[in-house]
PDB file of C-alpha atoms and ligand atoms in Angstrom:
ATOM      1  CA  UNK A   1     -97.888 186.553  -8.560  1.00  0.00           C
ATOM      2  CA  UNK A   2     -97.489 190.017 -10.031  1.00  0.00           C
ATOM      3  CA  UNK A   3     -93.916 189.099 -11.037  1.00  0.00           C
ATOM      4  CA  UNK A   4     -95.198 185.936 -12.707  1.00  0.00           C
ATOM      5  CA  UNK A   5     -97.757 187.924 -14.631  1.00  0.00           C
ATOM      6  CA  UNK A   6     -95.119 190.420 -15.688  1.00  0.00           C
ATOM      7  CA  UNK A   7     -92.783 187.601 -16.792  1.00  0.00           C
ATOM      8  CA  UNK A   8     -95.610 186.014 -18.778  1.00  0.00           C
ATOM      9  CA  UNK A   9     -96.405 189.363 -20.434  1.00  0.00           C
ATOM     10  CA  UNK A  10     -92.723 189.942 -21.293  1.00  0.00           C
ATOM     11  CA  UNK A  11     -92.425 186.416 -22.679  1.00  0.00           C
ATOM     12  CA  UNK A  12     -95.558 186.918 -24.768  1.00  0.00           C
ATOM     13  CA  UNK A  13     -94.212 190.200 -26.163  1.00  0.00           C
ATOM     14  CA  UNK A  14     -90.857 188.593 -26.933  1.00  0.00           C
ATOM     15  CA  UNK A  15     -92.599 185.800 -28.807  1.00  0.00           C
ATOM     16  CA  UNK A  16     -94.569 188.338 -30.812  1.00  0.00           C
ATOM     17  CA  UNK A  17     -91.355 190.264 -31.543  1.00  0.00           C
ATOM     18  CA  UNK A  18     -89.602 187.094 -32.694  1.00  0.00           C
ATOM     19  CA  UNK A  19     -92.485 186.598 -35.125  1.00  0.00           C
ATOM     20  CA  UNK A  20     -91.909 190.055 -36.538  1.00  0.00           C
ATOM     21  CA  UNK A  21     -94.774 191.826 -34.764  1.00  0.00           C
ATOM     22  CA  UNK A  22     -93.662 195.417 -34.186  1.00  0.00           C
ATOM     23  CA  UNK A  23     -96.791 197.015 -32.746  1.00  0.00           C
ATOM     24  CA  UNK A  24     -99.412 195.864 -30.272  1.00  0.00           C
ATOM     25  CA  UNK A  25    -102.902 197.024 -29.476  1.00  0.00           C
ATOM     26  CA  UNK A  26    -103.269 198.897 -26.180  1.00  0.00           C
ATOM     27  CA  UNK A  27    -106.669 200.375 -25.608  1.00  0.00           C
ATOM     28  CA  UNK A  28    -107.368 203.408 -23.429  1.00  0.00           C
ATOM     29  CA  UNK A  29    -109.199 200.978 -21.119  1.00  0.00           C
ATOM     30  CA  UNK A  30    -106.053 198.937 -20.613  1.00  0.00           C
ATOM     31  CA  UNK A  31    -103.958 202.059 -20.167  1.00  0.00           C
ATOM     32  CA  UNK A  32    -106.299 203.478 -17.567  1.00  0.00           C
ATOM     33  CA  UNK A  33    -106.426 200.108 -15.788  1.00  0.00           C
ATOM     34  CA  UNK A  34    -102.614 199.975 -15.744  1.00  0.00           C
ATOM     35  CA  UNK A  35    -102.641 203.389 -14.104  1.00  0.00           C
ATOM     36  CA  UNK A  36    -104.761 202.079 -11.216  1.00  0.00           C
ATOM     37  CA  UNK A  37    -103.104 200.902  -7.990  1.00  0.00           C
ATOM     38  CA  UNK A  38    -102.789 197.124  -7.823  1.00  0.00           C
ATOM     39  CA  UNK A  39    -105.341 195.393  -5.612  1.00  0.00           C
ATOM     40  CA  UNK A  40    -103.826 193.741  -2.555  1.00  0.00           C
ATOM     41  CA  UNK A  41    -103.103 190.103  -3.378  1.00  0.00           C
ATOM     42  CA  UNK A  42    -105.443 187.726  -1.555  1.00  0.00           C
ATOM     43  CA  UNK A  43    -103.758 185.365   0.890  1.00  0.00           C
ATOM     44  CA  UNK A  44    -104.768 182.291  -1.116  1.00  0.00           C
ATOM     45  CA  UNK A  45    -105.467 183.698  -4.473  1.00  0.00           C
ATOM     46  CA  UNK A  46    -108.784 182.931  -6.164  1.00  0.00           C
ATOM     47  CA  UNK A  47    -110.227 185.384  -8.639  1.00  0.00           C
ATOM     48  CA  UNK A  48    -111.212 188.944  -7.824  1.00  0.00           C
ATOM     49  CA  UNK A  49    -114.660 188.346  -6.388  1.00  0.00           C
ATOM     50  CA  UNK A  50    -117.698 189.111  -8.489  1.00  0.00           C
ATOM     51  CA  UNK A  51    -121.387 189.626  -8.120  1.00  0.00           C
ATOM     52  CA  UNK A  52    -123.799 186.773  -8.363  1.00  0.00           C
ATOM     53  CA  UNK A  53    -127.120 187.539  -9.974  1.00  0.00           C
ATOM     54  CA  UNK A  54    -129.814 188.939  -7.743  1.00  0.00           C
ATOM     55  CA  UNK A  55    -133.112 187.078  -8.111  1.00  0.00           C
ATOM     56  CA  UNK A  56    -136.159 188.414  -9.966  1.00  0.00           C
ATOM     57  CA  UNK A  57    -137.331 189.063 -13.507  1.00  0.00           C
ATOM     58  CA  UNK A  58    -136.203 192.185 -15.310  1.00  0.00           C
ATOM     59  CA  UNK A  59    -133.630 192.791 -12.631  1.00  0.00           C
ATOM     60  CA  UNK A  60    -130.416 194.648 -13.158  1.00  0.00           C
ATOM     61  CA  UNK A  61    -127.556 192.425 -14.274  1.00  0.00           C
ATOM     62  CA  UNK A  62    -124.685 194.540 -13.113  1.00  0.00           C
ATOM     63  CA  UNK A  63    -121.360 193.939 -11.516  1.00  0.00           C
ATOM     64  CA  UNK A  64    -121.090 195.367  -8.037  1.00  0.00           C
ATOM     65  CA  UNK A  65    -119.313 194.409  -4.833  1.00  0.00           C
ATOM     66  CA  UNK A  66    -119.488 192.580  -2.492  1.00  0.00           C
ATOM     67  CA  UNK A  67    -119.456 189.497  -4.654  1.00  0.00           C
ATOM     68  CA  UNK A  68    -119.660 185.799  -3.851  1.00  0.00           C
ATOM     69  CA  UNK A  69    -118.010 183.453  -6.311  1.00  0.00           C
ATOM     70  CA  UNK A  70    -120.020 182.449  -9.386  1.00  0.00           C
ATOM     71  CA  UNK A  71    -119.305 179.822 -12.043  1.00  0.00           C
ATOM     72  CA  UNK A  72    -118.032 182.538 -14.369  1.00  0.00           C
ATOM     73  CA  UNK A  73    -115.417 184.455 -12.446  1.00  0.00           C
ATOM     74  CA  UNK A  74    -113.699 187.530 -13.787  1.00  0.00           C
ATOM     75  CA  UNK A  75    -110.092 186.621 -14.365  1.00  0.00           C
ATOM     76  CA  UNK A  76    -107.864 188.060 -11.677  1.00  0.00           C
ATOM     77  CA  UNK A  77    -104.381 189.422 -12.140  1.00  0.00           C
ATOM     78  CA  UNK A  78    -103.191 186.136 -10.658  1.00  0.00           C
ATOM     79  CA  UNK A  79    -104.681 183.993 -13.427  1.00  0.00           C
ATOM     80  CA  UNK A  80    -103.156 183.356 -16.838  1.00  0.00           C
ATOM     81  CA  UNK A  81    -104.961 184.746 -19.868  1.00  0.00           C
ATOM     82  CA  UNK A  82    -107.136 182.059 -21.498  1.00  0.00           C
ATOM     83  CA  UNK A  83    -105.978 180.347 -24.659  1.00  0.00           C
ATOM     84  CA  UNK A  84    -107.131 181.629 -28.013  1.00  0.00           C
ATOM     85  CA  UNK A  85    -109.979 179.612 -29.400  1.00  0.00           C
ATOM     86  CA  UNK A  86    -109.620 180.765 -32.978  1.00  0.00           C
ATOM     87  CA  UNK A  87    -106.802 182.173 -35.054  1.00  0.00           C
ATOM     88  CA  UNK A  88    -106.981 185.905 -35.592  1.00  0.00           C
ATOM     89  CA  UNK A  89    -108.682 186.441 -32.292  1.00  0.00           C
ATOM     90  CA  UNK A  90    -106.828 188.983 -30.189  1.00  0.00           C
ATOM     91  CA  UNK A  91    -107.250 188.674 -26.432  1.00  0.00           C
ATOM     92  CA  UNK A  92    -106.655 191.603 -24.128  1.00  0.00           C
ATOM     93  CA  UNK A  93    -102.876 191.478 -23.494  1.00  0.00           C
ATOM     94  CA  UNK A  94    -103.217 190.732 -19.798  1.00  0.00           C
ATOM     95  CA  UNK A  95    -106.278 190.816 -17.599  1.00  0.00           C
ATOM     96  CA  UNK A  96    -106.304 194.363 -16.261  1.00  0.00           C
ATOM     97  CA  UNK A  97    -107.289 195.183 -12.722  1.00  0.00           C
ATOM     98  CA  UNK A  98    -110.965 196.044 -12.270  1.00  0.00           C
ATOM     99  CA  UNK A  99    -111.748 199.521 -13.592  1.00  0.00           C
ATOM    100  CA  UNK A 100    -113.498 201.854 -11.169  1.00  0.00           C
ATOM    101  CA  UNK A 101    -116.981 203.021 -12.270  1.00  0.00           C
ATOM    102  CA  UNK A 102    -115.764 206.652 -12.484  1.00  0.00           C
ATOM    103  CA  UNK A 103    -112.763 205.790 -14.643  1.00  0.00           C
ATOM    104  CA  UNK A 104    -115.001 203.634 -16.801  1.00  0.00           C
ATOM    105  CA  UNK A 105    -117.628 206.346 -17.220  1.00  0.00           C
ATOM    106  CA  UNK A 106    -114.964 208.916 -18.149  1.00  0.00           C
ATOM    107  CA  UNK A 107    -113.361 206.520 -20.645  1.00  0.00           C
ATOM    108  CA  UNK A 108    -116.806 205.821 -22.137  1.00  0.00           C
ATOM    109  CA  UNK A 109    -117.552 209.533 -22.526  1.00  0.00           C
ATOM    110  CA  UNK A 110    -114.244 209.992 -24.325  1.00  0.00           C
ATOM    111  CA  UNK A 111    -114.896 206.940 -26.498  1.00  0.00           C
ATOM    112  CA  UNK A 112    -118.407 208.086 -27.399  1.00  0.00           C
ATOM    113  CA  UNK A 113    -117.066 211.475 -28.474  1.00  0.00           C
ATOM    114  CA  UNK A 114    -114.481 209.833 -30.714  1.00  0.00           C
ATOM    115  CA  UNK A 115    -117.048 207.466 -32.223  1.00  0.00           C
ATOM    116  CA  UNK A 116    -119.531 210.269 -32.875  1.00  0.00           C
ATOM    117  CA  UNK A 117    -116.858 212.340 -34.610  1.00  0.00           C
ATOM    118  CA  UNK A 118    -115.528 209.412 -36.662  1.00  0.00           C
ATOM    119  CA  UNK A 119    -115.288 209.860 -40.427  1.00  0.00           C
ATOM    120  CA  UNK A 120    -113.011 206.901 -41.176  1.00  0.00           C
ATOM    121  CA  UNK A 121    -115.617 205.578 -43.617  1.00  0.00           C
ATOM    122  CA  UNK A 122    -116.480 208.810 -45.464  1.00  0.00           C
ATOM    123  CA  UNK A 123    -119.339 207.145 -47.382  1.00  0.00           C
ATOM    124  CA  UNK A 124    -121.002 206.109 -44.102  1.00  0.00           C
ATOM    125  CA  UNK A 125    -120.243 209.347 -42.290  1.00  0.00           C
ATOM    126  CA  UNK A 126    -121.983 211.286 -45.043  1.00  0.00           C
ATOM    127  CA  UNK A 127    -125.027 209.011 -45.299  1.00  0.00           C
ATOM    128  CA  UNK A 128    -125.694 208.366 -41.581  1.00  0.00           C
ATOM    129  CA  UNK A 129    -128.319 210.255 -39.644  1.00  0.00           C
ATOM    130  CA  UNK A 130    -127.054 209.244 -36.229  1.00  0.00           C
ATOM    131  CA  UNK A 131    -124.067 207.316 -34.982  1.00  0.00           C
ATOM    132  CA  UNK A 132    -125.282 204.251 -33.069  1.00  0.00           C
ATOM    133  CA  UNK A 133    -122.808 203.929 -30.238  1.00  0.00           C
ATOM    134  CA  UNK A 134    -124.333 201.312 -27.932  1.00  0.00           C
ATOM    135  CA  UNK A 135    -126.719 201.208 -24.999  1.00  0.00           C
ATOM    136  CA  UNK A 136    -127.011 199.658 -21.566  1.00  0.00           C
ATOM    137  CA  UNK A 137    -125.145 199.241 -18.329  1.00  0.00           C
ATOM    138  CA  UNK A 138    -121.397 199.815 -18.160  1.00  0.00           C
ATOM    139  CA  UNK A 139    -121.415 197.221 -15.387  1.00  0.00           C
ATOM    140  CA  UNK A 140    -123.250 194.646 -17.506  1.00  0.00           C
ATOM    141  CA  UNK A 141    -122.268 191.018 -17.185  1.00  0.00           C
ATOM    142  CA  UNK A 142    -123.904 190.215 -20.507  1.00  0.00           C
ATOM    143  CA  UNK A 143    -123.256 191.958 -23.815  1.00  0.00           C
ATOM    144  CA  UNK A 144    -125.089 191.417 -27.103  1.00  0.00           C
ATOM    145  CA  UNK A 145    -123.304 192.270 -30.339  1.00  0.00           C
ATOM    146  CA  UNK A 146    -125.067 192.687 -33.664  1.00  0.00           C
ATOM    147  CA  UNK A 147    -123.738 193.611 -37.068  1.00  0.00           C
ATOM    148  CA  UNK A 148    -124.797 197.172 -37.881  1.00  0.00           C
ATOM    149  CA  UNK A 149    -127.633 199.657 -37.397  1.00  0.00           C
ATOM    150  CA  UNK A 150    -130.638 199.518 -39.686  1.00  0.00           C
ATOM    151  CA  UNK A 151    -132.922 202.392 -40.682  1.00  0.00           C
ATOM    152  CA  UNK A 152    -134.708 202.603 -37.307  1.00  0.00           C
ATOM    153  CA  UNK A 153    -131.457 202.537 -35.371  1.00  0.00           C
ATOM    154  CA  UNK A 154    -129.938 205.166 -37.683  1.00  0.00           C
ATOM    155  CA  UNK A 155    -132.914 207.400 -37.017  1.00  0.00           C
ATOM    156  CA  UNK A 156    -132.993 206.905 -33.238  1.00  0.00           C
ATOM    157  CA  UNK A 157    -129.264 206.519 -32.529  1.00  0.00           C
ATOM    158  CA  UNK A 158    -129.855 203.348 -30.509  1.00  0.00           C
ATOM    159  CA  UNK A 159    -129.063 199.749 -31.446  1.00  0.00           C
ATOM    160  CA  UNK A 160    -131.782 197.127 -31.879  1.00  0.00           C
ATOM    161  CA  UNK A 161    -134.885 199.312 -31.722  1.00  0.00           C
ATOM    162  CA  UNK A 162    -136.546 198.131 -34.962  1.00  0.00           C
ATOM    163  CA  UNK A 163    -138.552 194.909 -35.365  1.00  0.00           C
ATOM    164  CA  UNK A 164    -135.524 192.654 -34.828  1.00  0.00           C
ATOM    165  CA  UNK A 165    -134.572 194.797 -31.847  1.00  0.00           C
ATOM    166  CA  UNK A 166    -138.015 194.407 -30.316  1.00  0.00           C
ATOM    167  CA  UNK A 167    -137.623 190.653 -30.580  1.00  0.00           C
ATOM    168  CA  UNK A 168    -134.181 190.879 -28.966  1.00  0.00           C
ATOM    169  CA  UNK A 169    -135.752 192.872 -26.120  1.00  0.00           C
ATOM    170  CA  UNK A 170    -138.329 190.077 -25.659  1.00  0.00           C
ATOM    171  CA  UNK A 171    -135.564 187.477 -25.558  1.00  0.00           C
ATOM    172  CA  UNK A 172    -133.696 189.517 -22.927  1.00  0.00           C
ATOM    173  CA  UNK A 173    -136.876 189.824 -20.877  1.00  0.00           C
ATOM    174  CA  UNK A 174    -137.584 186.103 -21.227  1.00  0.00           C
ATOM    175  CA  UNK A 175    -134.169 185.565 -19.638  1.00  0.00           C
ATOM    176  CA  UNK A 176    -135.431 187.514 -16.620  1.00  0.00           C
ATOM    177  CA  UNK A 177    -133.370 190.592 -17.496  1.00  0.00           C
ATOM    178  CA  UNK A 178    -133.982 194.050 -18.893  1.00  0.00           C
ATOM    179  CA  UNK A 179    -132.350 196.021 -21.703  1.00  0.00           C
ATOM    180  CA  UNK A 180    -130.896 198.410 -19.130  1.00  0.00           C
ATOM    181  CA  UNK A 181    -129.148 195.570 -17.332  1.00  0.00           C
ATOM    182  CA  UNK A 182    -127.207 194.301 -20.331  1.00  0.00           C
ATOM    183  CA  UNK A 183    -125.126 196.127 -22.932  1.00  0.00           C
ATOM    184  CA  UNK A 184    -126.089 196.128 -26.611  1.00  0.00           C
ATOM    185  CA  UNK A 185    -123.785 197.228 -29.418  1.00  0.00           C
ATOM    186  CA  UNK A 186    -122.973 196.555 -33.030  1.00  0.00           C
ATOM    187  CA  UNK A 187    -119.702 195.962 -34.839  1.00  0.00           C
ATOM    188  CA  UNK A 188    -120.473 198.915 -37.114  1.00  0.00           C
ATOM    189  CA  UNK A 189    -121.555 202.154 -35.489  1.00  0.00           C
ATOM    190  CA  UNK A 190    -122.983 203.628 -38.703  1.00  0.00           C
ATOM    191  CA  UNK A 191    -125.747 202.287 -40.906  1.00  0.00           C
ATOM    192  CA  UNK A 192    -124.318 200.726 -44.060  1.00  0.00           C
ATOM    193  CA  UNK A 193    -125.346 203.078 -46.871  1.00  0.00           C
ATOM    194  CA  UNK A 194    -127.665 201.830 -49.575  1.00  0.00           C
ATOM    195  CA  UNK A 195    -127.027 204.115 -52.555  1.00  0.00           C
ATOM    196  CA  UNK A 196    -129.743 203.921 -55.155  1.00  0.00           C
ATOM    197  CA  UNK A 197    -132.044 202.032 -52.788  1.00  0.00           C
ATOM    198  CA  UNK A 198    -134.875 203.774 -51.018  1.00  0.00           C
ATOM    199  CA  UNK A 199    -135.258 201.035 -48.420  1.00  0.00           C
ATOM    200  CA  UNK A 200    -133.617 197.943 -47.011  1.00  0.00           C
ATOM    201  CA  UNK A 201    -130.281 197.192 -45.436  1.00  0.00           C
ATOM    202  CA  UNK A 202    -127.036 195.813 -46.673  1.00  0.00           C
ATOM    203  CA  UNK A 203    -124.399 193.697 -44.965  1.00  0.00           C
ATOM    204  CA  UNK A 204    -121.387 195.631 -43.731  1.00  0.00           C
ATOM    205  CA  UNK A 205    -118.261 194.894 -45.760  1.00  0.00           C
ATOM    206  CA  UNK A 206    -115.264 193.215 -44.104  1.00  0.00           C
ATOM    207  CA  UNK A 207    -113.316 196.490 -44.568  1.00  0.00           C
ATOM    208  CA  UNK A 208    -116.023 198.513 -42.827  1.00  0.00           C
ATOM    209  CA  UNK A 209    -116.084 196.034 -39.955  1.00  0.00           C
ATOM    210  CA  UNK A 210    -112.296 196.042 -39.679  1.00  0.00           C
ATOM    211  CA  UNK A 211    -112.276 199.841 -39.579  1.00  0.00           C
ATOM    212  CA  UNK A 212    -114.930 200.105 -36.891  1.00  0.00           C
ATOM    213  CA  UNK A 213    -114.193 197.119 -34.663  1.00  0.00           C
ATOM    214  CA  UNK A 214    -111.470 198.821 -32.563  1.00  0.00           C
ATOM    215  CA  UNK A 215    -114.273 200.932 -31.048  1.00  0.00           C
ATOM    216  CA  UNK A 216    -116.146 197.774 -30.070  1.00  0.00           C
ATOM    217  CA  UNK A 217    -112.942 196.354 -28.584  1.00  0.00           C
ATOM    218  CA  UNK A 218    -112.702 199.417 -26.376  1.00  0.00           C
ATOM    219  CA  UNK A 219    -116.314 198.947 -25.284  1.00  0.00           C
ATOM    220  CA  UNK A 220    -115.698 195.277 -24.467  1.00  0.00           C
ATOM    221  CA  UNK A 221    -112.454 195.987 -22.621  1.00  0.00           C
ATOM    222  CA  UNK A 222    -114.068 198.702 -20.523  1.00  0.00           C
ATOM    223  CA  UNK A 223    -117.243 196.790 -19.673  1.00  0.00           C
ATOM    224  CA  UNK A 224    -115.542 193.409 -19.451  1.00  0.00           C
ATOM    225  CA  UNK A 225    -118.800 191.437 -19.463  1.00  0.00           C
ATOM    226  CA  UNK A 226    -118.782 187.843 -18.292  1.00  0.00           C
ATOM    227  CA  UNK A 227    -120.481 186.636 -21.457  1.00  0.00           C
ATOM    228  CA  UNK A 228    -120.804 188.020 -24.985  1.00  0.00           C
ATOM    229  CA  UNK A 229    -123.582 186.897 -27.334  1.00  0.00           C
ATOM    230  CA  UNK A 230    -122.843 187.355 -31.047  1.00  0.00           C
ATOM    231  CA  UNK A 231    -126.050 187.794 -33.032  1.00  0.00           C
ATOM    232  CA  UNK A 232    -126.020 186.270 -36.498  1.00  0.00           C
ATOM    233  CA  UNK A 233    -123.534 185.131 -39.099  1.00  0.00           C
ATOM    234  CA  UNK A 234    -122.214 188.578 -40.001  1.00  0.00           C
ATOM    235  CA  UNK A 235    -121.487 189.555 -36.408  1.00  0.00           C
ATOM    236  CA  UNK A 236    -119.820 186.197 -35.814  1.00  0.00           C
ATOM    237  CA  UNK A 237    -117.736 186.647 -38.957  1.00  0.00           C
ATOM    238  CA  UNK A 238    -116.762 190.168 -37.917  1.00  0.00           C
ATOM    239  CA  UNK A 239    -115.670 188.935 -34.499  1.00  0.00           C
ATOM    240  CA  UNK A 240    -114.159 185.531 -35.182  1.00  0.00           C
ATOM    241  CA  UNK A 241    -113.331 185.721 -38.884  1.00  0.00           C
ATOM    242  CA  UNK A 242    -114.650 183.270 -41.440  1.00  0.00           C
ATOM    243  CA  UNK A 243    -115.457 180.011 -39.685  1.00  0.00           C
ATOM    244  CA  UNK A 244    -117.918 177.213 -40.187  1.00  0.00           C
ATOM    245  CA  UNK A 245    -121.420 178.566 -40.828  1.00  0.00           C
ATOM    246  CA  UNK A 246    -123.637 179.948 -38.084  1.00  0.00           C
ATOM    247  CA  UNK A 247    -125.890 176.859 -38.247  1.00  0.00           C
ATOM    248  CA  UNK A 248    -123.022 174.706 -36.992  1.00  0.00           C
ATOM    249  CA  UNK A 249    -121.388 177.346 -34.823  1.00  0.00           C
ATOM    250  CA  UNK A 250    -124.388 178.508 -32.842  1.00  0.00           C
ATOM    251  CA  UNK A 251    -124.761 177.018 -29.422  1.00  0.00           C
ATOM    252  CA  UNK A 252    -121.036 176.332 -29.061  1.00  0.00           C
ATOM    253  CA  UNK A 253    -118.876 178.401 -26.723  1.00  0.00           C
ATOM    254  CA  UNK A 254    -116.015 180.393 -28.178  1.00  0.00           C
ATOM    255  CA  UNK A 255    -113.680 182.901 -26.534  1.00  0.00           C
ATOM    256  CA  UNK A 256    -113.335 186.514 -27.598  1.00  0.00           C
ATOM    257  CA  UNK A 257    -110.858 188.863 -25.956  1.00  0.00           C
ATOM    258  CA  UNK A 258    -110.707 186.423 -23.077  1.00  0.00           C
ATOM    259  CA  UNK A 259    -114.498 186.385 -22.643  1.00  0.00           C
ATOM    260  CA  UNK A 260    -116.839 183.411 -23.267  1.00  0.00           C
ATOM    261  CA  UNK A 261    -118.783 184.099 -26.456  1.00  0.00           C
ATOM    262  CA  UNK A 262    -122.007 182.403 -27.520  1.00  0.00           C
ATOM    263  CA  UNK A 263    -122.865 182.649 -31.223  1.00  0.00           C
ATOM    264  CA  UNK A 264    -126.567 182.479 -31.986  1.00  0.00           C
ATOM    265  CA  UNK A 265    -128.986 183.369 -34.755  1.00  0.00           C
ATOM    266  CA  UNK A 266    -129.844 187.014 -35.421  1.00  0.00           C
ATOM    267  CA  UNK A 267    -133.369 187.946 -34.272  1.00  0.00           C
ATOM    268  CA  UNK A 268    -134.062 189.150 -37.835  1.00  0.00           C
ATOM    269  CA  UNK A 269    -133.593 185.528 -38.940  1.00  0.00           C
ATOM    270  CA  UNK A 270    -136.249 184.444 -36.435  1.00  0.00           C
ATOM    271  CA  UNK A 271    -138.610 187.041 -37.904  1.00  0.00           C
ATOM    272  CA  UNK A 272    -138.040 185.622 -41.379  1.00  0.00           C
ATOM    273  CA  UNK A 273    -138.227 182.012 -40.249  1.00  0.00           C
ATOM    274  CA  UNK A 274    -141.039 181.564 -37.763  1.00  0.00           C
ATOM    275  CA  UNK A 275    -140.463 177.834 -37.229  1.00  0.00           C
ATOM    276  CA  UNK A 276    -140.666 177.025 -33.498  1.00  0.00           C
ATOM    277  CA  UNK A 277    -137.579 174.819 -33.916  1.00  0.00           C
ATOM    278  CA  UNK A 278    -135.466 177.881 -34.763  1.00  0.00           C
ATOM    279  CA  UNK A 279    -136.807 179.883 -31.814  1.00  0.00           C
ATOM    280  CA  UNK A 280    -136.098 176.900 -29.624  1.00  0.00           C
ATOM    281  CA  UNK A 281    -132.468 176.834 -30.859  1.00  0.00           C
ATOM    282  CA  UNK A 282    -131.917 180.468 -29.926  1.00  0.00           C
ATOM    283  CA  UNK A 283    -133.591 179.853 -26.599  1.00  0.00           C
ATOM    284  CA  UNK A 284    -131.318 176.861 -25.926  1.00  0.00           C
ATOM    285  CA  UNK A 285    -128.339 179.138 -26.583  1.00  0.00           C
ATOM    286  CA  UNK A 286    -129.752 181.666 -24.113  1.00  0.00           C
ATOM    287  CA  UNK A 287    -130.270 178.906 -21.517  1.00  0.00           C
ATOM    288  CA  UNK A 288    -126.564 178.121 -21.858  1.00  0.00           C
ATOM    289  CA  UNK A 289    -125.789 181.806 -21.340  1.00  0.00           C
ATOM    290  CA  UNK A 290    -128.033 181.910 -18.260  1.00  0.00           C
ATOM    291  CA  UNK A 291    -126.337 178.803 -16.883  1.00  0.00           C
ATOM    292  CA  UNK A 292    -122.932 180.375 -17.409  1.00  0.00           C
ATOM    293  CA  UNK A 293    -124.017 183.542 -15.622  1.00  0.00           C
ATOM    294  CA  UNK A 294    -125.537 181.493 -12.792  1.00  0.00           C
ATOM    295  CA  UNK A 295    -128.924 183.083 -13.477  1.00  0.00           C
ATOM    296  CA  UNK A 296    -131.870 181.221 -11.993  1.00  0.00           C
ATOM    297  CA  UNK A 297    -133.809 179.192 -14.555  1.00  0.00           C
ATOM    298  CA  UNK A 298    -137.388 178.222 -13.812  1.00  0.00           C
ATOM    299  CA  UNK A 299    -139.059 175.071 -15.115  1.00  0.00           C
ATOM    300  CA  UNK A 300    -141.184 177.295 -17.322  1.00  0.00           C
ATOM    301  CA  UNK A 301    -138.098 178.917 -18.823  1.00  0.00           C
ATOM    302  CA  UNK A 302    -136.429 175.524 -19.352  1.00  0.00           C
ATOM    303  CA  UNK A 303    -139.446 174.281 -21.216  1.00  0.00           C
ATOM    304  CA  UNK A 304    -140.182 177.261 -23.493  1.00  0.00           C
ATOM    305  CA  UNK A 305    -140.910 176.061 -27.024  1.00  0.00           C
ATOM    306  CA  UNK A 306    -140.986 172.399 -25.938  1.00  0.00           C
ATOM    307  CA  UNK A 307    -144.099 170.570 -26.908  1.00  0.00           C
TER     308      UNK A 307
HETATM  309  N1  URA B   1    -129.544 194.524 -36.632  1.00  0.00           N
HETATM  310  C1  URA B   1    -128.325 194.647 -36.063  1.00  0.00           C
HETATM  311  O1  URA B   1    -127.440 193.821 -36.268  1.00  0.00           O
HETATM  312  N2  URA B   1    -128.136 195.694 -35.274  1.00  0.00           N
HETATM  313  C2  URA B   1    -129.076 196.578 -34.991  1.00  0.00           C
HETATM  314  O2  URA B   1    -128.803 197.508 -34.222  1.00  0.00           O
HETATM  315  C3  URA B   1    -130.326 196.424 -35.597  1.00  0.00           C
HETATM  316  C4  URA B   1    -130.542 195.377 -36.401  1.00  0.00           C
END
């Protein structure tokens, strides 16, 4: 199986080379995973086993052994990488072996230091108060990705702590989880500057997102959540490129770096548009996420926002 995987990787690289690609992306996460000893191949090879969700509201949603099979298995080294769902989307080259918690924590410390020292966007580095790296469990099975920090996040150095963030926290809790059990990050780690404006936020530019997104890729590749939720049109655009609008895209599964991705509305949109129908749409997307993670769903949860 290992030989097959190696052959597939070589073939993939040769195809890229024949198309003129000279360089490939290898993250520190992948490098450290490649440095790990290979797990013994199972006799009849299903995926590397994973945790199912423990019952109870607000519980930790973390990956830990010993794990019975769940509907969303982590890909094992014996499985082929999933197909791309959209052009421009770059999957991890080959599913790396599971990263040990210590290796992961060390890689995260290194990553955080690099992010906090980053001055690739000089205009943002000089206007930011705090770098907003990300928060939550490194073992999270669920990751939420927003666009960029706002004023509150810039001040506190934590993503989604303002009004929209408080609503996101409520959504997470309504799913029976807690903020600590998931991972929350943004595409941009610095607040987009607003020169000449005393208040308000602006959308990150495509260039800013392109500059910053390699850091997010490292976070995703280290955590390797089972599901990613992209919050709002800008985050979706930053991750998947320009596609059909968020209204049509939300609620439909995509794949990002080999991970199922659910696009949904940004909580800030729900604050602007209080219609129950819009809340219900986001909730339906979260029910799909819960289904995919094999989280228990009560009748009450199923029927939220239904008349
Ligand atoms: N909006 C985002 O997209 N991210 C945050 O961290 C806060 C608000």
